[in-house]
Amino acid sequence: MSQPTILFVDDEKNILKTLQRLFLDDDYRLLLANSGQEALDLIRGGEKPSIIVSDQQMPGMNGAEFLAKSREILPESIRMVLTGHADITAAVDAINVGGVHRYLMKPWNDDELKLAIRDAVERFDLTLQNRELTKQLVEKNRMLEELTINLEKKVEERTRELQIAYRKNLTLTTILRKKLKELEGRDRIQQHLLTMHPLQETLNTVLEVIIDVVGADTAAAYLNAPDASLLEPTAVQSAPVAEGGQAIDAIPEEQIREIFSTGTPCCLNSLLHANKPGEPAMILSHLLVPVKGIDSLLGVITVSKQGQRPLAEEEIRIVGSFVQQAAIAIHDSQMHGNICALGSSLDDVLANL
């Protein structure tokens, strides 16, 4: 803590010298002025006394007037009046106008004066400390408010990041589950193809897998028969109808014949009316996929599904991968039939020899 500065103001020089001797051994920095104007000049010149002790009765500018002007420049300073005149009016002026903290009489008691100065210094120091602490508190509150705002922003940003990451993870998990289900379906069909089965049984297995993986309602397989006038499914599979669900309309025969003619897959979507008021409208999707061999069209597989959205591109791709396995099964069945027919022909030739 810096050395306290005390300014004594009195028009009598011997009084100033007496005060100087009184506080010679104390750890104070003393300033002496013979008039109020001289004291103001010191203050305006940069001096900032902690304590100002002024005589009341001085020519030109009395103590109350001087202290009032010094108060405007140094409002934090502790001001005291030291006078030999017991004038109540002067005391009131000094307190009200000059903002005096204490009023002391001449002749003074040395111990009483030194105690008053020491108390004033402590009060001044406490005032400064309190002001500094208040300033620090205001600054810390401001920093805390900024930190709180920044923390809230960071929490919001982190929450958004976590929400985005969660949604991405959820999407990825859904994709992985669908992919795993597709691979399990492909493996099921592949294991079935490793052993000999009737073609209809194999096609039913493929259709069951399609319904399970894609979540379709019905699926059917049509083979390219020599008699084009007949269009009957070789295999048909349906999922259980949910309670309140609508029956699936059959795919128009001309649409199936068009696929046999063009060899191009297509997806037909139509809007279904809600069963009850307030329920969301449903969409019926019919997917028709040609089953292609090496150099011929082997058949057509149809898939029907109703839901709140049409069949997605990924679901169409998955159906296409199962249709490729169906093409292998049909091709193998035809090859087996040809081999059996060839064997019968050879048996007939050998029997005639």
Short mmCIF file of C-alpha atoms in Angstrom, two decimals:
data_model
loop_
_atom_site.label_atom_id
_atom_site.label_comp_id
_atom_site.label_asym_id
_atom_site.label_seq_id
_atom_site.Cartn_x
_atom_site.Cartn_y
_atom_site.Cartn_z
CA MET A 1 0.00 0.00 0.00
CA SER A 2 1.36 3.46 -0.95
CA GLN A 3 2.29 6.07 1.69
CA PRO A 4 -0.79 8.16 2.64
CA THR A 5 -0.60 11.87 1.71
CA ILE A 6 -2.03 14.47 4.13
CA LEU A 7 -2.64 18.10 3.15
CA PHE A 8 -2.73 20.69 5.97
CA VAL A 9 -4.13 24.13 5.09
CA ASP A 10 -3.82 27.10 7.50
CA ASP A 11 -3.05 30.80 7.09
CA GLU A 12 -0.77 30.69 10.17
CA LYS A 13 2.68 29.26 9.32
CA ASN A 14 3.51 28.42 12.94
CA ILE A 15 0.40 26.18 13.04
CA LEU A 16 1.64 24.37 9.91
CA LYS A 17 5.11 23.90 11.42
CA THR A 18 3.58 22.53 14.62
CA LEU A 19 1.51 20.05 12.64
CA GLN A 20 4.57 19.06 10.61
CA ARG A 21 6.55 18.33 13.80
CA LEU A 22 3.62 16.39 15.26
CA PHE A 23 3.53 13.91 12.39
CA LEU A 24 7.28 13.82 11.72
CA ASP A 25 7.71 10.26 13.00
CA ASP A 26 4.56 8.91 11.29
CA ASP A 27 4.63 7.18 7.93
CA TYR A 28 2.77 9.98 6.17
CA ARG A 29 3.66 12.23 3.25
CA LEU A 30 2.82 15.80 4.36
CA LEU A 31 1.77 18.75 2.14
CA LEU A 32 1.48 22.28 3.61
CA ALA A 33 -0.48 25.23 2.17
CA ASN A 34 -0.95 28.80 3.59
CA SER A 35 -4.31 29.38 1.90
CA GLY A 36 -7.18 27.70 0.20
CA GLN A 37 -5.97 28.91 -3.19
CA GLU A 38 -2.46 27.57 -2.60
CA ALA A 39 -3.95 24.20 -1.63
CA LEU A 40 -6.14 24.15 -4.76
CA ASP A 41 -3.07 24.89 -6.89
CA LEU A 42 -1.35 21.84 -5.37
CA ILE A 43 -4.38 19.64 -6.09
CA ARG A 44 -4.80 20.94 -9.62
CA GLY A 45 -1.08 20.37 -10.14
CA GLY A 46 -1.56 16.64 -9.64
CA GLU A 47 -1.41 16.11 -5.90
CA LYS A 48 -4.02 13.66 -4.59
CA PRO A 49 -4.01 13.80 -0.79
CA SER A 50 -5.90 11.08 1.05
CA ILE A 51 -6.70 13.43 3.94
CA ILE A 52 -7.29 17.21 3.76
CA VAL A 53 -7.24 19.15 7.07
CA SER A 54 -8.15 22.82 6.73
CA ASP A 55 -8.55 25.79 9.04
CA GLN A 56 -12.02 27.33 8.87
CA GLN A 57 -11.26 31.03 9.36
CA MET A 58 -8.85 32.06 6.58
CA PRO A 59 -8.69 35.35 4.62
CA GLY A 60 -9.90 35.32 1.01
CA MET A 61 -11.36 31.77 1.00
CA ASN A 62 -12.60 30.15 4.20
CA GLY A 63 -12.28 26.46 4.98
CA ALA A 64 -15.84 25.49 3.90
CA GLU A 65 -15.38 27.17 0.49
CA PHE A 66 -11.98 25.57 -0.09
CA LEU A 67 -13.18 22.13 0.95
CA ALA A 68 -16.22 22.42 -1.34
CA LYS A 69 -13.94 23.18 -4.33
CA SER A 70 -11.51 20.41 -3.40
CA ARG A 71 -14.44 18.02 -3.11
CA GLU A 72 -15.29 18.65 -6.78
CA ILE A 73 -11.75 17.64 -7.79
CA LEU A 74 -11.09 14.87 -5.24
CA PRO A 75 -14.43 13.49 -4.04
CA GLU A 76 -12.74 10.43 -2.47
CA SER A 77 -10.53 12.43 -0.09
CA ILE A 78 -11.40 12.57 3.62
CA ARG A 79 -11.96 16.24 4.63
CA MET A 80 -11.57 17.63 8.18
CA VAL A 81 -11.86 21.13 9.70
CA LEU A 82 -9.47 22.39 12.39
CA THR A 83 -10.50 25.75 13.88
CA GLY A 84 -10.28 27.82 17.03
CA HIS A 85 -13.75 29.38 16.64
CA ALA A 86 -16.75 27.55 18.10
CA ASP A 87 -19.06 28.85 15.39
CA ILE A 88 -22.08 26.58 14.82
CA THR A 89 -22.91 28.24 11.50
CA ALA A 90 -19.35 27.70 10.25
CA ALA A 91 -19.47 24.07 11.36
CA VAL A 92 -22.75 23.49 9.52
CA ASP A 93 -21.37 25.13 6.36
CA ALA A 94 -18.23 23.02 6.56
CA ILE A 95 -20.24 19.82 6.89
CA ASN A 96 -22.97 20.61 4.33
CA VAL A 97 -20.97 22.59 1.77
CA GLY A 98 -17.50 21.15 2.16
CA GLY A 99 -18.52 17.55 2.85
CA VAL A 100 -16.46 17.50 6.05
CA HIS A 101 -16.18 14.20 7.90
CA ARG A 102 -14.94 15.63 11.20
CA TYR A 103 -14.79 18.98 13.00
CA LEU A 104 -11.86 19.51 15.42
CA MET A 105 -11.24 22.45 17.80
CA LYS A 106 -8.04 24.44 18.45
CA PRO A 107 -6.05 24.05 20.56
CA TRP A 108 -6.10 20.36 19.78
CA ASN A 109 -5.05 17.39 21.78
CA ASP A 110 -2.10 15.77 20.01
CA ASP A 111 -3.20 12.21 20.71
CA GLU A 112 -6.77 12.98 19.70
CA LEU A 113 -5.63 14.59 16.44
CA LYS A 114 -3.25 11.75 15.58
CA LEU A 115 -6.01 9.22 16.29
CA ALA A 116 -8.43 11.17 14.08
CA ILE A 117 -5.87 11.23 11.25
CA ARG A 118 -5.16 7.51 11.63
CA ASP A 119 -8.88 6.70 11.60
CA ALA A 120 -9.35 8.87 8.51
CA VAL A 121 -6.47 7.12 6.71
CA GLU A 122 -7.95 3.70 7.51
CA ARG A 123 -11.35 4.87 6.33
CA PHE A 124 -9.85 6.20 3.11
CA ASP A 125 -8.00 2.93 2.51
CA LEU A 126 -11.14 0.90 3.19
CA THR A 127 -13.09 3.08 0.80
CA LEU A 128 -10.49 2.53 -1.93
CA GLN A 129 -10.36 -1.21 -1.24
CA ASN A 130 -14.13 -1.42 -1.32
CA ARG A 131 -14.23 0.53 -4.59
CA GLU A 132 -11.54 -1.72 -6.08
CA LEU A 133 -13.31 -4.85 -4.88
CA THR A 134 -16.58 -3.56 -6.29
CA LYS A 135 -14.85 -2.86 -9.59
CA GLN A 136 -13.34 -6.34 -9.60
CA LEU A 137 -16.72 -7.84 -8.70
CA VAL A 138 -18.41 -5.99 -11.56
CA GLU A 139 -15.67 -7.14 -13.93
CA LYS A 140 -15.87 -10.73 -12.70
CA ASN A 141 -19.67 -10.65 -13.04
CA ARG A 142 -19.26 -9.37 -16.58
CA MET A 143 -16.73 -12.11 -17.34
CA LEU A 144 -18.98 -14.70 -15.70
CA GLU A 145 -21.94 -13.48 -17.77
CA GLU A 146 -19.85 -13.70 -20.95
CA LEU A 147 -18.60 -17.13 -19.88
CA THR A 148 -22.17 -18.25 -19.21
CA ILE A 149 -23.31 -16.98 -22.60
CA ASN A 150 -20.33 -18.62 -24.31
CA LEU A 151 -20.93 -21.81 -22.34
CA GLU A 152 -24.60 -21.82 -23.33
CA LYS A 153 -23.60 -21.31 -26.96
CA LYS A 154 -21.05 -24.11 -26.73
CA VAL A 155 -23.63 -26.38 -25.10
CA GLU A 156 -26.12 -25.53 -27.85
CA GLU A 157 -23.48 -26.11 -30.53
CA ARG A 158 -22.39 -29.38 -28.92
CA THR A 159 -26.02 -30.45 -28.56
CA ARG A 160 -26.60 -29.74 -32.25
CA GLU A 161 -23.44 -31.64 -33.15
CA LEU A 162 -24.55 -34.60 -31.03
CA GLN A 163 -28.03 -34.50 -32.54
CA ILE A 164 -26.56 -34.45 -36.05
CA ALA A 165 -24.16 -37.26 -35.14
CA TYR A 166 -27.02 -39.24 -33.60
CA ARG A 167 -29.16 -38.82 -36.70
CA LYS A 168 -26.23 -39.80 -38.92
CA ASN A 169 -25.53 -42.81 -36.73
CA LEU A 170 -29.20 -43.75 -36.73
CA THR A 171 -29.30 -43.46 -40.53
CA LEU A 172 -26.10 -45.50 -40.85
CA THR A 173 -27.45 -48.13 -38.46
CA THR A 174 -30.66 -48.37 -40.51
CA ILE A 175 -28.66 -48.70 -43.72
CA LEU A 176 -26.42 -51.38 -42.19
CA ARG A 177 -29.42 -53.32 -40.90
CA LYS A 178 -31.05 -53.23 -44.32
CA LYS A 179 -27.77 -54.26 -45.96
CA LEU A 180 -27.35 -57.10 -43.48
CA LYS A 181 -30.91 -58.23 -44.14
CA GLU A 182 -30.25 -58.12 -47.89
CA LEU A 183 -27.08 -60.20 -47.51
CA GLU A 184 -28.91 -62.71 -45.32
CA GLY A 185 -31.63 -62.96 -47.99
CA ARG A 186 -29.08 -63.44 -50.78
CA ASP A 187 -27.33 -66.11 -48.73
CA ARG A 188 -30.63 -67.89 -48.09
CA ILE A 189 -31.35 -68.00 -51.83
CA GLN A 190 -27.77 -69.05 -52.61
CA GLN A 191 -27.93 -71.92 -50.12
CA HIS A 192 -31.22 -73.00 -51.70
CA LEU A 193 -29.64 -73.01 -55.16
CA LEU A 194 -26.85 -75.35 -54.04
CA THR A 195 -29.31 -78.26 -54.03
CA MET A 196 -31.86 -79.36 -56.60
CA HIS A 197 -35.43 -78.14 -56.06
CA PRO A 198 -38.50 -77.75 -58.23
CA LEU A 199 -38.46 -74.36 -59.98
CA GLN A 200 -41.72 -73.26 -58.34
CA GLU A 201 -40.28 -73.96 -54.88
CA THR A 202 -37.16 -71.94 -55.72
CA LEU A 203 -39.23 -69.02 -57.05
CA ASN A 204 -41.38 -69.07 -53.92
CA THR A 205 -38.20 -68.88 -51.83
CA VAL A 206 -37.03 -65.84 -53.84
CA LEU A 207 -40.42 -64.15 -53.43
CA GLU A 208 -40.47 -64.85 -49.68
CA VAL A 209 -37.06 -63.24 -49.34
CA ILE A 210 -38.18 -60.18 -51.34
CA ILE A 211 -41.25 -59.70 -49.12
CA ASP A 212 -39.18 -60.13 -45.94
CA VAL A 213 -36.33 -57.81 -46.90
CA VAL A 214 -38.29 -55.07 -48.71
CA GLY A 215 -41.39 -55.30 -46.54
CA ALA A 216 -43.61 -55.86 -49.58
CA ASP A 217 -47.21 -57.02 -49.37
CA THR A 218 -47.23 -59.37 -52.37
CA ALA A 219 -44.79 -60.72 -54.94
CA ALA A 220 -45.30 -62.89 -58.00
CA ALA A 221 -43.17 -64.55 -60.68
CA TYR A 222 -44.33 -64.94 -64.29
CA LEU A 223 -42.37 -67.15 -66.71
CA ASN A 224 -42.07 -66.53 -70.42
CA ALA A 225 -44.35 -69.32 -71.68
CA PRO A 226 -44.61 -70.41 -75.33
CA ASP A 227 -48.36 -69.74 -75.24
CA ALA A 228 -48.38 -65.95 -74.86
CA SER A 229 -52.16 -65.88 -74.55
CA LEU A 230 -51.92 -67.39 -71.07
CA LEU A 231 -50.53 -65.14 -68.31
CA GLU A 232 -50.61 -66.97 -65.01
CA PRO A 233 -48.05 -66.57 -62.18
CA THR A 234 -45.77 -69.52 -61.63
CA ALA A 235 -45.31 -68.53 -57.97
CA VAL A 236 -47.10 -66.06 -55.66
CA GLN A 237 -46.32 -65.01 -52.11
CA SER A 238 -48.16 -62.57 -49.81
CA ALA A 239 -47.44 -61.08 -46.42
CA PRO A 240 -50.12 -61.26 -43.72
CA VAL A 241 -52.60 -58.38 -44.08
CA ALA A 242 -52.33 -55.95 -41.16
CA GLU A 243 -55.46 -55.07 -39.20
CA GLY A 244 -57.24 -52.25 -40.99
CA GLY A 245 -55.04 -52.63 -44.06
CA GLN A 246 -56.41 -52.39 -47.58
CA ALA A 247 -56.42 -55.26 -50.06
CA ILE A 248 -53.77 -54.92 -52.77
CA ASP A 249 -55.16 -54.38 -56.25
CA ALA A 250 -53.79 -56.79 -58.87
CA ILE A 251 -51.33 -55.44 -61.39
CA PRO A 252 -53.07 -54.93 -64.75
CA GLU A 253 -52.23 -57.75 -67.15
CA GLU A 254 -51.32 -55.29 -69.93
CA GLN A 255 -48.59 -53.82 -67.74
CA ILE A 256 -47.00 -57.25 -67.25
CA ARG A 257 -47.23 -57.99 -70.98
CA GLU A 258 -45.53 -54.65 -71.69
CA ILE A 259 -42.53 -55.71 -69.60
CA PHE A 260 -42.36 -58.99 -71.55
CA SER A 261 -42.39 -56.90 -74.70
CA THR A 262 -39.92 -54.14 -73.79
CA GLY A 263 -37.73 -55.88 -71.21
CA THR A 264 -37.59 -52.58 -69.27
CA PRO A 265 -38.41 -52.42 -65.54
CA CYS A 266 -40.97 -49.90 -64.29
CA CYS A 267 -42.51 -48.74 -61.01
CA LEU A 268 -46.15 -47.61 -60.84
CA ASN A 269 -47.31 -45.48 -57.89
CA SER A 270 -50.91 -44.60 -57.04
CA LEU A 271 -52.58 -42.80 -54.13
CA LEU A 272 -54.94 -44.80 -51.93
CA HIS A 273 -57.85 -43.26 -50.05
CA ALA A 274 -57.60 -43.36 -46.25
CA ASN A 275 -59.82 -45.88 -44.48
CA LYS A 276 -60.82 -43.37 -41.80
CA PRO A 277 -60.98 -39.55 -41.69
CA GLY A 278 -57.77 -38.05 -40.35
CA GLU A 279 -55.61 -41.01 -41.28
CA PRO A 280 -52.67 -40.33 -43.62
CA ALA A 281 -53.12 -41.28 -47.26
CA MET A 282 -51.26 -44.39 -48.41
CA ILE A 283 -49.28 -44.94 -51.59
CA LEU A 284 -49.45 -48.20 -53.54
CA SER A 285 -46.28 -49.11 -55.45
CA HIS A 286 -46.19 -51.81 -58.17
CA LEU A 287 -42.67 -52.77 -59.25
CA LEU A 288 -42.24 -54.88 -62.38
CA VAL A 289 -38.76 -56.26 -63.06
CA PRO A 290 -37.80 -58.40 -66.09
CA VAL A 291 -35.89 -61.61 -65.39
CA LYS A 292 -33.19 -61.66 -68.07
CA GLY A 293 -31.10 -64.60 -69.19
CA ILE A 294 -27.95 -64.49 -71.26
CA ASP A 295 -29.78 -63.93 -74.56
CA SER A 296 -33.47 -64.11 -73.71
CA LEU A 297 -36.19 -62.79 -71.38
CA LEU A 298 -36.94 -65.54 -68.88
CA GLY A 299 -39.87 -63.92 -67.08
CA VAL A 300 -41.13 -61.03 -64.94
CA ILE A 301 -41.22 -60.62 -61.17
CA THR A 302 -43.74 -58.19 -59.70
CA VAL A 303 -43.64 -56.64 -56.22
CA SER A 304 -46.48 -54.67 -54.62
CA LYS A 305 -46.18 -52.57 -51.45
CA GLN A 306 -48.42 -50.00 -49.80
CA GLY A 307 -47.12 -47.42 -47.34
CA GLN A 308 -46.75 -43.72 -46.59
CA ARG A 309 -44.01 -43.40 -49.22
CA PRO A 310 -43.32 -45.09 -52.57
CA LEU A 311 -40.64 -47.72 -53.04
CA ALA A 312 -37.21 -46.16 -52.60
CA GLU A 313 -34.42 -46.52 -55.15
CA GLU A 314 -32.45 -48.67 -52.69
CA GLU A 315 -35.42 -51.03 -52.31
CA ILE A 316 -35.73 -51.27 -56.10
CA ARG A 317 -32.02 -52.10 -56.32
CA ILE A 318 -32.40 -54.83 -53.68
CA VAL A 319 -35.30 -56.41 -55.58
CA GLY A 320 -33.14 -56.31 -58.72
CA SER A 321 -30.37 -58.26 -56.97
CA PHE A 322 -32.84 -60.98 -55.94
CA VAL A 323 -34.25 -61.08 -59.48
CA GLN A 324 -30.73 -61.85 -60.74
CA GLN A 325 -30.64 -64.89 -58.45
CA ALA A 326 -34.06 -65.87 -59.75
CA ALA A 327 -32.65 -65.70 -63.31
CA ILE A 328 -29.90 -68.15 -62.29
CA ALA A 329 -32.49 -70.51 -60.80
CA ILE A 330 -34.67 -70.38 -63.96
CA HIS A 331 -31.64 -70.87 -66.21
CA ASP A 332 -30.43 -73.85 -64.14
CA SER A 333 -33.92 -75.35 -64.20
CA GLN A 334 -34.09 -75.00 -67.98
CA MET A 335 -30.62 -76.56 -68.33
CA HIS A 336 -31.68 -79.44 -66.09
CA GLY A 337 -34.81 -79.92 -68.17
CA ASN A 338 -32.81 -79.91 -71.38
CA ILE A 339 -30.36 -82.46 -69.98
CA CYS A 340 -33.22 -84.70 -68.87
CA ALA A 341 -34.84 -84.39 -72.29
CA LEU A 342 -31.54 -85.17 -73.98
CA GLY A 343 -31.09 -88.21 -71.75
CA SER A 344 -34.58 -89.50 -72.67
CA SER A 345 -33.80 -89.04 -76.34
CA LEU A 346 -30.57 -91.00 -76.00
CA ASP A 347 -32.41 -93.75 -74.15
CA ASP A 348 -34.92 -93.94 -77.03
CA VAL A 349 -32.11 -94.06 -79.63
CA LEU A 350 -30.28 -96.81 -77.75
CA ALA A 351 -33.51 -98.78 -77.32
CA ASN A 352 -34.09 -98.77 -81.10
CA LEU A 353 -30.58 -100.09 -81.89
#
